[in-house]
Amino acid sequence: MPRWGMVIDLDRCTACRACVVGCMQENNVGFAGPEQAAMGRVIHWMEMLTVGEGEYPNLRTHTLPRPCLHCDHPPCIKVCPVNATNRNPDGIVAQIHARCIGCRYCTAACPYTVRYFNWYEPSWPGEMAHALNDEVSVRPKGVVEKCTFCHHRLVRAREQARMENRAMQPEEYQPACAEICPTRAIFFGDLDDPGSEVAVLSRSSRALKLLEDLGTEPKVIYLKEGE
Ligand code: SF4
Ligand code: SF4
């Protein structure tokens, strides 16, 4: 069974935010509207973080696309009182929205702040309401949601291969963010296949795991800038 993971090359990322928008479109993420946005309630399964470095006037800004890191040892799962989140057989950290009671323990436990509570019923302005992805369920007010590595795409690719009576190839499964990135800053594949692009990149001297000391073992790995 592949160990699906992602490598994000920060040297290639131009912070264009195509991955942010592509993710919202693919996964039916609702629009917050100005009132909810003013209260910091915007949902972004893929978020562009901005990190400042140095002291005035010698300041530098770094940007960092940040999805759920699909940790191999995820603290978010341990705290859920109703088993509404789990590490599924594909190693992807999943959210079962129908079971979620909205207690937000998982949101507090995630050290990467990638989990979002639905403070409002999701809505989409104008024609966008007619362009929802029918492969992804819409989440109601009161539950927590987050990036799924576009797991529905894995299910689709697997079904296609099964119908054609052949084995699915890892390159047939790509999350929307990796597919849309115009500079190819996002790589995706099987971390356990030593020859795969992600596995090779994850062993690079530029490879960096966020908050590695916590032992969460994230499957999203960054390549540092400027080295
Ligand atoms: S789409 Fe690619 S280049 Fe654009 S912000 Fe996302 S990772 Fe960076
Ligand atoms: S990044 Fe956060 S939500 Fe995602 S698996 Fe790790 S602890 Fe859980």
CSV table of C-alpha atoms and ligand atoms in Angstrom, one decimal:
chain,number,residue,atom,x,y,z
A,1,MET,CA,0.0,0.0,0.0
A,2,PRO,CA,1.5,3.4,-1.0
A,3,ARG,CA,2.3,5.9,1.7
A,4,TRP,CA,0.9,9.1,0.1
A,5,GLY,CA,2.8,12.2,0.7
A,6,MET,CA,3.6,15.7,-0.6
A,7,VAL,CA,6.7,17.7,-1.1
A,8,ILE,CA,6.5,21.5,-1.5
A,9,ASP,CA,9.5,23.3,-3.0
A,10,LEU,CA,9.5,26.8,-1.5
A,11,ASP,CA,12.1,27.9,-4.1
A,12,ARG,CA,9.6,27.2,-6.8
A,13,CYS,CA,6.5,28.7,-5.1
A,14,THR,CA,5.7,32.2,-6.2
A,15,ALA,CA,2.8,32.6,-3.8
A,16,CYS,CA,0.3,33.0,-6.7
A,17,ARG,CA,-2.3,31.2,-4.6
A,18,ALA,CA,-3.5,29.0,-7.5
A,19,CYS,CA,-3.4,26.0,-5.1
A,20,VAL,CA,-5.5,27.9,-2.5
A,21,VAL,CA,-8.2,28.7,-5.1
A,22,GLY,CA,-8.0,25.3,-6.8
A,23,CYS,CA,-8.5,23.5,-3.5
A,24,MET,CA,-11.6,25.6,-2.6
A,25,GLN,CA,-13.1,24.9,-6.0
A,26,GLU,CA,-12.3,21.2,-5.9
A,27,ASN,CA,-13.5,20.6,-2.4
A,28,ASN,CA,-16.7,22.8,-2.2
A,29,VAL,CA,-15.2,25.1,0.4
A,30,GLY,CA,-17.9,27.7,1.2
A,31,PHE,CA,-17.4,31.5,1.0
A,32,ALA,CA,-17.3,33.2,4.3
A,33,GLY,CA,-18.6,36.6,3.3
A,34,PRO,CA,-17.3,39.9,4.8
A,35,GLU,CA,-18.9,39.6,8.2
A,36,GLN,CA,-17.5,36.1,9.0
A,37,ALA,CA,-14.2,37.0,7.4
A,38,ALA,CA,-13.9,40.0,9.7
A,39,MET,CA,-14.2,37.5,12.6
A,40,GLY,CA,-11.4,35.3,11.2
A,41,ARG,CA,-13.8,32.5,10.2
A,42,VAL,CA,-12.6,31.9,6.6
A,43,ILE,CA,-12.0,28.3,5.7
A,44,HIS,CA,-8.9,27.4,3.7
A,45,TRP,CA,-8.0,23.7,3.4
A,46,MET,CA,-4.9,25.0,1.7
A,47,GLU,CA,-3.7,28.2,3.3
A,48,MET,CA,-0.9,30.6,2.3
A,49,LEU,CA,1.0,31.4,5.5
A,50,THR,CA,3.2,34.5,5.7
A,51,VAL,CA,6.3,34.3,7.9
A,52,GLY,CA,8.4,37.4,8.6
A,53,GLU,CA,12.1,37.3,9.4
A,54,GLY,CA,14.6,39.8,10.6
A,55,GLU,CA,14.3,43.3,12.2
A,56,TYR,CA,13.3,46.6,10.7
A,57,PRO,CA,14.6,47.7,8.2
A,58,ASN,CA,16.1,44.4,7.3
A,59,LEU,CA,12.9,42.4,6.9
A,60,ARG,CA,12.2,39.5,4.7
A,61,THR,CA,8.9,37.7,4.1
A,62,HIS,CA,8.5,34.0,3.3
A,63,THR,CA,5.3,32.4,2.1
A,64,LEU,CA,4.3,28.8,2.8
A,65,PRO,CA,1.4,26.9,1.2
A,66,ARG,CA,0.0,24.8,4.1
A,67,PRO,CA,-2.5,21.9,3.7
A,68,CYS,CA,-3.2,19.3,6.4
A,69,LEU,CA,0.1,17.5,6.9
A,70,HIS,CA,-1.5,14.1,7.2
A,71,CYS,CA,0.7,13.2,10.1
A,72,ASP,CA,1.6,9.5,10.6
A,73,HIS,CA,1.2,10.2,14.4
A,74,PRO,CA,-1.6,12.7,14.4
A,75,PRO,CA,-2.6,14.2,17.8
A,76,CYS,CA,-5.9,15.4,16.3
A,77,ILE,CA,-7.2,11.8,16.2
A,78,LYS,CA,-6.4,10.9,19.8
A,79,VAL,CA,-8.6,13.6,21.3
A,80,CYS,CA,-11.8,13.1,19.3
A,81,PRO,CA,-14.5,11.7,21.7
A,82,VAL,CA,-16.7,10.2,18.9
A,83,ASN,CA,-14.1,8.8,16.5
A,84,ALA,CA,-15.1,11.3,13.8
A,85,THR,CA,-11.5,11.5,12.5
A,86,ASN,CA,-9.2,8.7,11.7
A,87,ARG,CA,-6.2,7.6,9.7
A,88,ASN,CA,-7.8,5.6,6.9
A,89,PRO,CA,-6.3,2.5,5.3
A,90,ASP,CA,-4.5,4.7,2.7
A,91,GLY,CA,-2.7,6.6,5.6
A,92,ILE,CA,-4.7,9.7,4.9
A,93,VAL,CA,-6.2,11.5,7.9
A,94,ALA,CA,-9.9,11.6,7.2
A,95,GLN,CA,-12.8,13.5,8.8
A,96,ILE,CA,-16.2,11.8,9.1
A,97,HIS,CA,-18.5,14.9,9.0
A,98,ALA,CA,-21.7,13.0,9.8
A,99,ARG,CA,-20.2,11.9,13.1
A,100,CYS,CA,-18.5,15.1,14.1
A,101,ILE,CA,-20.2,16.9,17.1
A,102,GLY,CA,-18.2,20.1,16.7
A,103,CYS,CA,-16.5,20.0,20.0
A,104,ARG,CA,-13.3,21.3,18.3
A,105,TYR,CA,-10.9,19.2,20.5
A,106,CYS,CA,-9.1,18.2,17.3
A,107,THR,CA,-8.8,21.8,16.2
A,108,ALA,CA,-7.1,22.6,19.5
A,109,ALA,CA,-4.8,19.5,19.3
A,110,CYS,CA,-3.5,20.1,15.8
A,111,PRO,CA,-0.2,21.9,16.1
A,112,TYR,CA,-0.4,23.1,12.5
A,113,THR,CA,-3.8,24.8,12.9
A,114,VAL,CA,-5.2,23.2,9.7
A,115,ARG,CA,-8.6,22.3,11.1
A,116,TYR,CA,-11.6,24.6,10.5
A,117,PHE,CA,-14.9,24.8,12.3
A,118,ASN,CA,-18.0,25.7,10.2
A,119,TRP,CA,-19.5,28.7,12.0
A,120,TYR,CA,-22.0,29.3,9.3
A,121,GLU,CA,-24.0,27.4,6.7
A,122,PRO,CA,-21.9,27.2,3.6
A,123,SER,CA,-22.9,29.3,0.6
A,124,TRP,CA,-21.5,30.3,-2.8
A,125,PRO,CA,-22.3,33.6,-4.6
A,126,GLY,CA,-24.1,33.7,-7.9
A,127,GLU,CA,-23.3,31.1,-10.5
A,128,MET,CA,-20.7,29.4,-8.3
A,129,ALA,CA,-23.5,27.6,-6.5
A,130,HIS,CA,-24.0,25.7,-9.8
A,131,ALA,CA,-20.4,24.6,-10.1
A,132,LEU,CA,-20.0,22.4,-7.0
A,133,ASN,CA,-18.1,19.2,-7.3
A,134,ASP,CA,-20.5,16.3,-6.9
A,135,GLU,CA,-17.7,14.0,-5.7
A,136,VAL,CA,-17.3,16.0,-2.5
A,137,SER,CA,-20.0,16.3,0.2
A,138,VAL,CA,-20.9,19.8,1.4
A,139,ARG,CA,-20.3,20.3,5.1
A,140,PRO,CA,-23.0,21.7,7.3
A,141,LYS,CA,-22.7,24.4,10.0
A,142,GLY,CA,-21.3,23.0,13.3
A,143,VAL,CA,-18.7,20.5,12.1
A,144,VAL,CA,-15.0,20.6,11.6
A,145,GLU,CA,-13.4,20.1,8.2
A,146,LYS,CA,-9.9,20.1,6.7
A,147,CYS,CA,-7.8,18.9,3.7
A,148,THR,CA,-8.3,15.3,2.6
A,149,PHE,CA,-5.4,15.1,0.1
A,150,CYS,CA,-8.4,15.1,-2.4
A,151,HIS,CA,-9.1,11.5,-1.3
A,152,HIS,CA,-12.1,11.3,-3.7
A,153,ARG,CA,-9.5,11.4,-6.6
A,154,LEU,CA,-7.8,8.3,-5.2
A,155,VAL,CA,-11.1,6.5,-5.0
A,156,ARG,CA,-11.9,7.6,-8.6
A,157,ALA,CA,-8.5,6.5,-9.9
A,158,ARG,CA,-8.7,3.2,-8.2
A,159,GLU,CA,-12.2,2.5,-9.5
A,160,GLN,CA,-11.1,3.4,-13.1
A,161,ALA,CA,-8.2,0.9,-12.8
A,162,ARG,CA,-10.4,-1.8,-11.4
A,163,MET,CA,-12.9,-1.3,-14.3
A,164,GLU,CA,-10.0,-1.6,-16.8
A,165,ASN,CA,-8.7,-4.7,-14.9
A,166,ARG,CA,-5.3,-3.3,-14.2
A,167,ALA,CA,-3.3,-1.9,-11.3
A,168,MET,CA,-3.6,1.8,-10.5
A,169,GLN,CA,-0.4,3.7,-11.2
A,170,PRO,CA,0.6,6.3,-8.4
A,171,GLU,CA,0.7,9.1,-11.0
A,172,GLU,CA,-3.0,8.7,-11.6
A,173,TYR,CA,-3.7,10.2,-8.2
A,174,GLN,CA,-2.8,13.9,-7.8
A,175,PRO,CA,-4.6,16.3,-5.4
A,176,ALA,CA,-6.0,19.5,-7.1
A,177,CYS,CA,-3.3,21.7,-5.6
A,178,ALA,CA,-0.5,19.7,-7.1
A,179,GLU,CA,-2.3,19.5,-10.4
A,180,ILE,CA,-3.0,23.3,-10.7
A,181,CYS,CA,0.4,24.7,-9.5
A,182,PRO,CA,1.8,26.6,-12.5
A,183,THR,CA,5.4,26.4,-11.3
A,184,ARG,CA,5.2,22.7,-10.3
A,185,ALA,CA,6.1,23.5,-6.7
A,186,ILE,CA,3.9,20.7,-5.3
A,187,PHE,CA,5.0,17.1,-5.8
A,188,PHE,CA,2.8,14.2,-4.7
A,189,GLY,CA,3.3,10.4,-4.7
A,190,ASP,CA,4.3,7.3,-2.7
A,191,LEU,CA,6.9,8.2,0.0
A,192,ASP,CA,7.6,4.5,0.5
A,193,ASP,CA,8.7,4.0,-3.1
A,194,PRO,CA,12.4,4.9,-2.8
A,195,GLY,CA,12.6,5.8,-6.5
A,196,SER,CA,9.5,8.1,-6.6
A,197,GLU,CA,10.0,11.8,-7.1
A,198,VAL,CA,8.6,12.6,-3.6
A,199,ALA,CA,10.8,10.0,-1.9
A,200,VAL,CA,13.9,11.3,-3.6
A,201,LEU,CA,13.0,14.9,-2.8
A,202,SER,CA,12.1,14.1,0.8
A,203,ARG,CA,15.7,12.8,1.3
A,204,SER,CA,17.2,16.1,-0.1
A,205,SER,CA,19.4,18.2,2.2
A,206,ARG,CA,16.8,21.0,1.7
A,207,ALA,CA,14.0,18.8,3.2
A,208,LEU,CA,12.3,20.2,6.3
A,209,LYS,CA,9.4,18.9,8.4
A,210,LEU,CA,7.4,21.5,10.3
A,211,LEU,CA,7.7,21.2,14.1
A,212,GLU,CA,9.6,17.9,13.7
A,213,ASP,CA,10.4,17.8,17.4
A,214,LEU,CA,6.7,17.1,18.2
A,215,GLY,CA,7.0,13.6,16.7
A,216,THR,CA,3.9,14.0,14.6
A,217,GLU,CA,5.7,12.6,11.5
A,218,PRO,CA,4.0,14.8,8.9
A,219,LYS,CA,3.7,13.5,5.3
A,220,VAL,CA,4.0,17.0,3.9
A,221,ILE,CA,7.6,17.9,3.6
A,222,TYR,CA,9.0,21.3,2.6
A,223,LEU,CA,12.2,22.1,0.6
A,224,LYS,CA,13.9,25.1,2.1
A,225,GLU,CA,14.4,28.2,0.0
A,226,GLY,CA,17.8,29.5,-1.2
A,227,GLU,CA,20.0,26.5,-0.6
B,1,SF4,S1,0.0,27.2,-6.8
B,1,SF4,FE1,2.2,26.6,-6.6
B,1,SF4,S2,3.3,28.5,-6.9
B,1,SF4,FE2,1.2,29.1,-6.6
B,1,SF4,S3,1.1,29.4,-4.4
B,1,SF4,FE3,0.5,27.3,-4.7
B,1,SF4,S4,2.4,26.2,-4.4
B,1,SF4,FE4,3.0,28.4,-4.7
B,2,SF4,S1,-1.7,18.4,10.4
B,2,SF4,FE1,-3.1,18.6,12.1
B,2,SF4,S2,-5.1,17.9,11.4
B,2,SF4,FE2,-3.5,17.2,9.9
B,2,SF4,S3,-3.1,15.1,10.6
B,2,SF4,FE3,-1.5,16.5,11.6
B,2,SF4,S4,-2.4,17.0,13.6
B,2,SF4,FE4,-4.1,16.1,12.3
